[in-house]
Short mmCIF file of C-alpha atoms and ligand atoms in Angstrom, two decimals:
data_model
loop_
_atom_site.label_atom_id
_atom_site.label_comp_id
_atom_site.label_asym_id
_atom_site.label_seq_id
_atom_site.Cartn_x
_atom_site.Cartn_y
_atom_site.Cartn_z
CA MET A 1 143.81 141.99 36.96
CA ALA A 2 143.76 143.91 33.70
CA ALA A 3 147.18 144.65 32.19
CA LYS A 4 148.34 148.22 32.66
CA HIS A 5 148.89 149.92 29.35
CA ASN A 6 151.18 152.90 29.05
CA ASP A 7 149.65 155.89 27.31
CA LEU A 8 150.48 155.85 23.63
CA VAL A 9 148.90 157.88 20.85
CA PHE A 10 148.31 156.50 17.34
CA SER A 11 146.57 158.04 14.38
CA GLY A 12 146.56 157.82 10.59
CA VAL A 13 145.84 159.90 7.53
CA GLN A 14 145.20 158.55 4.04
CA PRO A 15 147.45 159.63 1.18
CA THR A 16 144.60 160.23 -1.23
CA GLY A 17 144.17 163.57 -2.94
CA ASN A 18 144.45 166.88 -1.20
CA LEU A 19 144.76 167.33 2.52
CA HIS A 20 142.21 169.92 3.56
CA LEU A 21 141.22 172.11 6.47
CA GLY A 22 139.02 169.33 7.91
CA ASN A 23 142.01 166.98 8.16
CA TYR A 24 144.07 169.77 9.66
CA LEU A 25 141.62 171.11 12.25
CA GLY A 26 139.86 167.81 13.00
CA ALA A 27 143.02 165.74 13.38
CA ILE A 28 146.49 167.17 12.68
CA VAL A 29 146.18 170.11 15.10
CA ASN A 30 145.50 167.60 17.86
CA PHE A 31 148.41 165.41 16.71
CA VAL A 32 150.69 168.41 17.23
CA LYS A 33 149.28 169.16 20.70
CA LEU A 34 149.47 165.57 21.94
CA GLN A 35 153.20 165.30 21.26
CA GLU A 36 153.73 167.65 24.23
CA THR A 37 152.30 165.12 26.67
CA HIS A 38 152.45 161.69 24.99
CA SER A 39 154.56 159.35 22.89
CA CYS A 40 152.92 159.49 19.48
CA ILE A 41 152.91 157.39 16.32
CA TYR A 42 151.53 159.03 13.18
CA CYS A 43 151.02 156.89 10.12
CA VAL A 44 150.41 157.62 6.45
CA VAL A 45 147.96 154.81 5.71
CA ASP A 46 148.84 153.78 2.17
CA LEU A 47 147.26 150.31 2.58
CA HIS A 48 143.94 152.05 3.29
CA ALA A 49 144.37 154.27 0.23
CA ILE A 50 144.26 151.34 -2.19
CA THR A 51 140.87 150.12 -0.93
CA MET A 52 139.34 152.40 -3.58
CA PRO A 53 139.98 151.86 -7.33
CA PRO A 54 143.34 153.18 -8.69
CA SER A 55 141.43 155.84 -10.60
CA VAL A 56 140.54 157.37 -7.21
CA TRP A 57 144.00 157.38 -5.64
CA GLY A 58 145.71 158.11 -8.92
CA GLY A 59 148.11 155.20 -9.55
CA PRO A 60 151.60 154.43 -8.23
CA GLU A 61 153.37 157.76 -8.91
CA GLU A 62 150.50 159.69 -7.37
CA LEU A 63 150.33 157.39 -4.32
CA ALA A 64 154.04 157.92 -3.64
CA ARG A 65 153.69 161.68 -4.18
CA SER A 66 150.69 161.84 -1.86
CA THR A 67 152.46 159.76 0.79
CA ARG A 68 155.35 162.25 0.79
CA GLU A 69 152.92 165.16 0.82
CA VAL A 70 151.07 163.92 3.92
CA THR A 71 154.43 163.29 5.60
CA ALA A 72 155.49 166.83 4.72
CA ALA A 73 152.20 168.16 6.13
CA PHE A 74 152.81 166.37 9.43
CA ILE A 75 156.26 167.89 9.74
CA ALA A 76 155.21 171.32 8.45
CA ALA A 77 152.34 171.42 10.96
CA GLY A 78 154.88 170.98 13.75
CA ILE A 79 155.17 167.25 14.48
CA ASP A 80 158.74 166.43 15.43
CA PRO A 81 159.78 163.24 13.58
CA LYS A 82 162.62 162.56 16.02
CA LYS A 83 160.52 162.75 19.17
CA ASN A 84 157.60 160.87 17.56
CA ILE A 85 157.29 158.15 14.95
CA ILE A 86 156.16 159.12 11.45
CA PHE A 87 156.02 156.35 8.84
CA ASN A 88 153.93 154.83 6.05
CA GLN A 89 151.82 151.82 6.93
CA SER A 90 152.93 149.39 4.19
CA GLN A 91 156.49 149.36 5.57
CA VAL A 92 155.42 147.59 8.76
CA ALA A 93 154.11 144.09 8.01
CA GLY A 94 152.45 143.79 11.43
CA HIS A 95 149.48 145.90 10.28
CA ALA A 96 148.48 143.42 7.58
CA GLU A 97 149.42 140.40 9.69
CA LEU A 98 147.29 141.41 12.67
CA THR A 99 144.44 142.23 10.28
CA TRP A 100 144.21 138.56 9.37
CA VAL A 101 143.92 137.50 13.01
CA PHE A 102 141.34 140.24 13.63
CA ASN A 103 139.40 139.18 10.52
CA CYS A 104 138.81 135.95 12.39
CA VAL A 105 137.73 137.83 15.55
CA ALA A 106 135.49 140.53 14.04
CA ARG A 107 131.96 139.53 13.01
CA ILE A 108 130.39 140.16 9.61
CA GLY A 109 127.40 141.71 11.39
CA TRP A 110 129.68 144.33 12.94
CA LEU A 111 131.15 145.33 9.58
CA ASN A 112 127.71 145.45 7.99
CA ARG A 113 126.86 148.34 10.29
CA MET A 114 129.77 150.56 9.20
CA THR A 115 128.33 153.74 7.69
CA GLN A 116 131.56 154.79 5.96
CA PHE A 117 131.57 151.57 3.93
CA LYS A 118 127.98 152.22 2.86
CA GLU A 119 128.85 155.79 1.84
CA LYS A 120 132.03 154.85 -0.02
CA ALA A 121 130.63 151.76 -1.71
CA GLY A 122 127.54 153.69 -2.83
CA LYS A 123 124.83 151.89 -4.73
CA ASP A 124 127.10 149.38 -6.45
CA ARG A 125 128.10 147.49 -3.31
CA GLU A 126 128.75 144.21 -5.14
CA ASN A 127 131.52 145.96 -7.00
CA ALA A 128 133.31 147.41 -3.94
CA SER A 129 136.68 145.86 -3.07
CA VAL A 130 136.93 143.33 -0.25
CA GLY A 131 139.57 145.69 1.14
CA LEU A 132 137.05 148.52 1.43
CA TYR A 133 134.76 146.25 3.42
CA ASP A 134 137.67 145.19 5.63
CA TYR A 135 138.97 148.77 6.02
CA PRO A 136 137.81 149.13 9.66
CA VAL A 137 139.56 145.89 10.67
CA LEU A 138 142.84 147.15 9.20
CA MET A 139 142.27 150.36 11.13
CA ALA A 140 141.83 148.39 14.38
CA SER A 141 145.10 146.59 13.61
CA ASP A 142 146.91 149.90 12.99
CA ILE A 143 146.04 151.02 16.48
CA LEU A 144 146.30 147.75 18.36
CA VAL A 145 149.54 146.50 16.82
CA TYR A 146 151.10 149.27 18.98
CA ARG A 147 148.62 148.67 21.81
CA ALA A 148 147.89 152.40 21.56
CA THR A 149 145.56 153.89 24.16
CA HIS A 150 144.53 157.23 22.59
CA VAL A 151 143.48 157.97 19.03
CA PRO A 152 142.99 161.58 17.88
CA VAL A 153 140.51 161.69 14.98
CA GLY A 154 137.67 163.72 13.51
CA GLU A 155 134.06 162.92 14.40
CA ASP A 156 133.60 160.78 11.25
CA GLN A 157 135.95 158.08 12.62
CA LYS A 158 134.05 157.53 15.86
CA GLN A 159 132.23 154.41 14.68
CA HIS A 160 135.51 152.85 13.53
CA LEU A 161 137.00 153.48 16.98
CA GLU A 162 134.02 151.76 18.60
CA LEU A 163 134.62 148.76 16.36
CA THR A 164 138.31 148.79 17.36
CA ARG A 165 137.29 148.56 21.01
CA ASP A 166 134.88 145.71 20.22
CA ILE A 167 137.62 143.79 18.41
CA ALA A 168 140.12 144.35 21.26
CA GLN A 169 137.55 143.23 23.80
CA LYS A 170 136.57 140.12 21.85
CA PHE A 171 140.20 139.09 21.31
CA ASN A 172 140.84 139.53 25.04
CA ASN A 173 137.77 137.38 25.82
CA ASP A 174 138.25 134.72 23.13
CA PHE A 175 141.85 134.13 24.20
CA ALA A 176 141.46 134.98 27.90
CA GLU A 177 142.85 131.66 29.14
CA SER A 178 145.82 131.67 26.79
CA ILE A 179 146.59 135.31 27.62
CA ALA A 180 146.56 134.56 31.36
CA ALA A 181 148.50 131.28 31.01
CA ARG A 182 151.29 133.05 29.14
CA GLY A 183 151.52 135.78 31.76
CA TYR A 184 150.20 138.67 29.66
CA GLY A 185 147.69 139.77 32.31
CA GLU A 186 143.97 139.91 31.60
CA GLY A 187 143.52 142.63 29.02
CA PHE A 188 146.21 142.02 26.42
CA PHE A 189 144.88 144.73 24.14
CA PRO A 190 143.82 148.08 25.64
CA LEU A 191 140.42 149.50 24.68
CA PRO A 192 141.66 152.64 22.91
CA GLU A 193 139.92 155.93 23.53
CA PRO A 194 138.97 158.30 20.73
CA VAL A 195 140.27 161.84 21.23
CA ILE A 196 137.71 163.97 19.40
CA THR A 197 138.18 167.50 20.70
CA GLY A 198 138.18 171.15 19.70
CA PRO A 199 135.67 173.39 17.93
CA ALA A 200 136.18 171.71 14.53
CA THR A 201 135.75 167.96 14.93
CA ARG A 202 133.50 168.00 11.87
CA VAL A 203 134.40 170.71 9.37
CA MET A 204 131.70 171.10 6.74
CA SER A 205 131.84 171.94 3.03
CA LEU A 206 132.13 175.66 2.24
CA ARG A 207 129.40 175.18 -0.40
CA ASP A 208 126.94 173.26 1.77
CA GLY A 209 126.98 173.40 5.56
CA THR A 210 125.19 170.05 5.84
CA LYS A 211 127.93 168.10 4.00
CA LYS A 212 131.31 167.14 5.40
CA MET A 213 134.36 168.85 3.89
CA SER A 214 135.99 166.05 1.94
CA LYS A 215 138.76 165.18 -0.48
CA SER A 216 136.29 163.58 -2.83
CA ASP A 217 133.94 166.56 -3.34
CA ALA A 218 133.95 167.47 -7.03
CA SER A 219 134.08 171.21 -6.28
CA ASP A 220 137.44 172.55 -5.11
CA TYR A 221 135.50 175.53 -3.71
CA SER A 222 134.00 173.18 -1.11
CA ARG A 223 137.31 172.93 0.76
CA ILE A 224 140.48 174.78 1.66
CA ASN A 225 143.48 172.63 0.78
CA LEU A 226 146.60 172.82 2.90
CA THR A 227 148.55 173.66 -0.26
CA ASP A 228 146.27 176.57 -1.31
CA ASP A 229 147.99 179.94 -1.63
CA ALA A 230 146.73 183.15 0.02
CA ASP A 231 144.70 184.29 -3.01
CA THR A 232 142.97 180.94 -3.37
CA ILE A 233 142.11 180.86 0.34
CA ALA A 234 140.69 184.39 0.12
CA GLN A 235 138.59 183.52 -2.95
CA LYS A 236 137.20 180.35 -1.39
CA VAL A 237 136.27 182.04 1.89
CA ARG A 238 134.63 184.97 0.08
CA LYS A 239 132.60 182.58 -2.06
CA ALA A 240 131.64 180.38 0.91
CA LYS A 241 127.90 179.97 1.28
CA THR A 242 126.27 181.98 4.12
CA ASP A 243 122.81 183.17 5.06
CA PRO A 244 121.55 186.79 5.03
CA GLU A 245 121.43 187.33 8.83
CA PRO A 246 124.28 188.94 10.79
CA LEU A 247 126.25 186.70 13.17
CA PRO A 248 124.53 185.88 16.47
CA SER A 249 126.26 186.83 19.72
CA GLU A 250 125.66 183.49 21.44
CA GLU A 251 125.98 179.84 20.43
CA PRO A 252 122.27 178.89 20.45
CA GLY A 253 121.87 181.49 17.68
CA LEU A 254 123.87 179.19 15.38
CA ALA A 255 121.23 176.43 15.52
CA GLN A 256 119.60 175.84 12.10
CA ARG A 257 122.36 177.94 10.50
CA PRO A 258 124.82 175.25 9.35
CA GLU A 259 127.00 177.52 7.18
CA ALA A 260 127.33 180.19 9.88
CA ASP A 261 128.06 177.51 12.47
CA ASN A 262 130.75 176.01 10.25
CA LEU A 263 132.56 179.29 9.55
CA VAL A 264 132.48 180.25 13.23
CA GLY A 265 133.84 176.79 14.14
CA ILE A 266 136.65 177.16 11.60
CA TYR A 267 137.53 180.61 12.93
CA ALA A 268 137.49 179.34 16.52
CA ALA A 269 139.72 176.36 15.71
CA LEU A 270 142.21 178.50 13.76
CA ALA A 271 142.30 181.08 16.55
CA GLY A 272 142.58 178.37 19.22
CA LYS A 273 139.61 179.67 21.20
CA PRO A 274 136.05 178.48 21.91
CA LYS A 275 133.19 179.43 19.56
CA ALA A 276 131.57 181.46 22.36
CA ASN A 277 134.55 183.86 22.37
CA VAL A 278 134.37 184.29 18.59
CA LEU A 279 130.66 185.13 18.83
CA ALA A 280 131.29 187.56 21.69
CA GLU A 281 133.70 189.35 19.35
CA PHE A 282 131.70 189.20 16.09
CA GLY A 283 128.06 189.02 17.29
CA GLY A 284 125.96 191.46 15.20
CA ALA A 285 128.62 191.74 12.44
CA GLN A 286 127.81 191.10 8.77
CA PHE A 287 129.41 188.10 7.06
CA SER A 288 131.45 190.34 4.75
CA GLN A 289 133.33 191.73 7.75
CA PHE A 290 133.62 188.33 9.46
CA LYS A 291 134.87 186.71 6.27
CA SER A 292 137.63 189.22 5.76
CA ASN A 293 138.84 188.57 9.33
CA LEU A 294 138.60 184.85 8.64
CA VAL A 295 140.71 185.22 5.47
CA ASP A 296 143.43 187.06 7.41
CA LEU A 297 143.44 184.45 10.16
CA ALA A 298 143.39 181.49 7.75
CA VAL A 299 146.23 182.93 5.66
CA THR A 300 148.32 183.72 8.76
CA ARG A 301 147.88 180.20 10.09
CA LEU A 302 148.02 178.20 6.86
CA ALA A 303 150.50 180.01 4.60
CA PRO A 304 153.58 179.04 6.66
CA ILE A 305 152.44 175.39 6.59
CA ALA A 306 151.94 175.50 2.81
CA GLY A 307 155.38 177.10 2.39
CA GLU A 308 157.08 174.50 4.54
CA MET A 309 155.23 171.66 2.77
CA LYS A 310 156.47 172.97 -0.55
CA ARG A 311 160.05 173.16 0.72
CA LEU A 312 159.89 169.62 2.14
CA THR A 313 158.31 168.02 -0.92
CA GLN A 314 161.19 169.39 -2.97
CA ASP A 315 163.46 167.26 -0.81
CA PRO A 316 162.04 163.73 -1.24
CA GLY A 317 165.31 162.23 0.03
CA TYR A 318 164.76 163.79 3.45
CA VAL A 319 161.05 162.89 3.55
CA ASP A 320 161.80 159.26 2.64
CA SER A 321 164.49 159.10 5.32
CA VAL A 322 161.91 160.17 7.93
CA LEU A 323 159.54 157.42 6.77
CA ILE A 324 162.25 154.75 6.73
CA ASP A 325 163.59 155.69 10.15
CA GLY A 326 160.04 155.88 11.55
CA ALA A 327 159.14 152.47 10.10
CA ALA A 328 162.20 150.85 11.69
CA ARG A 329 161.17 152.19 15.11
CA ALA A 330 157.50 151.30 14.58
CA ASN A 331 158.50 147.79 13.54
CA VAL A 332 160.24 147.14 16.86
CA ILE A 333 156.97 147.76 18.75
CA ALA A 334 154.76 145.99 16.20
CA SER A 335 156.99 142.89 16.10
CA GLU A 336 156.82 142.59 19.86
CA THR A 337 153.01 142.65 19.75
CA MET A 338 152.92 140.16 16.87
CA SER A 339 155.22 137.80 18.69
CA ALA A 340 152.89 137.86 21.71
CA VAL A 341 149.81 137.45 19.49
CA LYS A 342 151.42 134.40 17.86
CA ASP A 343 152.10 132.90 21.30
CA ILE A 344 148.55 133.61 22.40
CA VAL A 345 146.91 132.15 19.28
CA GLY A 346 149.28 129.16 19.06
CA PHE A 347 151.27 129.95 15.92
CA ILE A 348 154.76 128.46 16.00
CA HIS A 349 157.36 131.13 15.30
CA LYS A 350 161.00 132.06 15.75
CA ARG A 351 161.50 134.03 18.94
P1 LIG B 401 141.26 160.38 6.51
O1 LIG B 401 142.54 160.34 5.76
O2 LIG B 401 139.99 160.35 5.76
O3 LIG B 401 141.22 161.66 7.42
C1 LIG B 401 142.29 161.98 8.29
C2 LIG B 401 141.75 162.61 9.56
O4 LIG B 401 141.02 163.79 9.24
C3 LIG B 401 139.74 163.74 9.86
N1 LIG B 401 138.77 164.44 9.00
C4 LIG B 401 138.01 165.45 9.41
N2 LIG B 401 137.90 166.07 10.60
C5 LIG B 401 137.03 167.09 10.69
N3 LIG B 401 136.26 167.52 9.65
C6 LIG B 401 136.34 166.92 8.44
N4 LIG B 401 135.60 167.36 7.42
C7 LIG B 401 137.25 165.84 8.28
N5 LIG B 401 137.57 165.03 7.23
C8 LIG B 401 138.51 164.18 7.70
C9 LIG B 401 139.42 162.26 9.98
O5 LIG B 401 138.47 162.03 11.00
C10 LIG B 401 140.78 161.68 10.32
O6 LIG B 401 141.03 161.78 11.71
N6 LIG B 401 140.28 155.94 8.57
C11 LIG B 401 141.10 157.15 8.73
C12 LIG B 401 142.58 156.85 8.61
C13 LIG B 401 143.08 155.82 9.55
C14 LIG B 401 143.21 155.91 10.95
C15 LIG B 401 143.76 154.68 11.39
C16 LIG B 401 142.89 156.91 11.87
C17 LIG B 401 143.56 154.59 9.20
N7 LIG B 401 143.96 153.93 10.29
C18 LIG B 401 144.00 154.42 12.73
C19 LIG B 401 143.14 156.64 13.22
C20 LIG B 401 143.69 155.42 13.63
C21 LIG B 401 140.68 158.12 7.66
O7 LIG B 401 139.90 157.85 6.83
O8 LIG B 401 141.32 159.27 7.66
#
């Protein structure tokens, strides 16, 4: 019989550069919703951040600043740090420890198929860090060290979640006898499910509707940052690329119109309604009118978050206390899993 796993949500966000609307609508909005129904663990993944060269993540002061900023964004967006666990990854040793075991379970062929590695490594693959290559295995460990069952993410993380399931499954199979003999039931690790929902699971660049909105885009006009003020948001939306046609009144009319599709998706996600409802309201309107409504909506939704983030980042003592308290609670769960993993694999350890 497979072990019964209690529902538990885990997700992570990297402390690298600016948090943007894609991170917010694709992931953080769902983090906030899930806390109503689930126990949730939200992690600032600083170990993942250093897989790129220091010039990318900005060095030690910037990493610490970014870690506090992501934490502040979680809280400002509405995640309750008392009811849930918020912490930074490097404080809980279990993530790195389980990664080693999983490195010996995962296959090189599996990692060779990871598209994000190919994108991030670019042409000079020989010069990418070993950590960047191993990034998806660390991600599997993040989730499975808590034996989490649900993982809210944007569309771009789907392949990594599939790999996580493959690793969990292979560990369960490779150690099936040991798992059963030690009374852990059949499926020691759950096969976690991606939660990829809402009208904005893949928010695109405001300058090019075929490219993902990303922290690494050279143009700041390609994204709305969570820290942007009202004027900056207005400017970026007004300058966003569109096409000359008015908005369609039904969803099939968005096909082959990536920029229109993206702006409608953003509006829908910010308004908390399906795209079809947005089109029913704005079908036939010119972009100038739609954009000014979008600016109002975006400012109404995002300005309070930016304000609260600013207030929180001015109080690093409080933010650090959230991370330290969260790490202590995370560590209790992670240590329990690691102790079982050590039993299962045959590592002698203090109980
Ligand atoms: P990161 O920091 O790149 O992104 C954080 C979250 O934001 C989502 N996202 C987007 N969603 C919609 N549209 C976009 N343009 C967009 N850009 C980013 C991402 O899908 C993600 O959910 N590998 C993860 C971090 C991670 C993690 C984990 C996630 C580490 N360990 C364990 C879940 C579980 C990442 O790169 O996130």
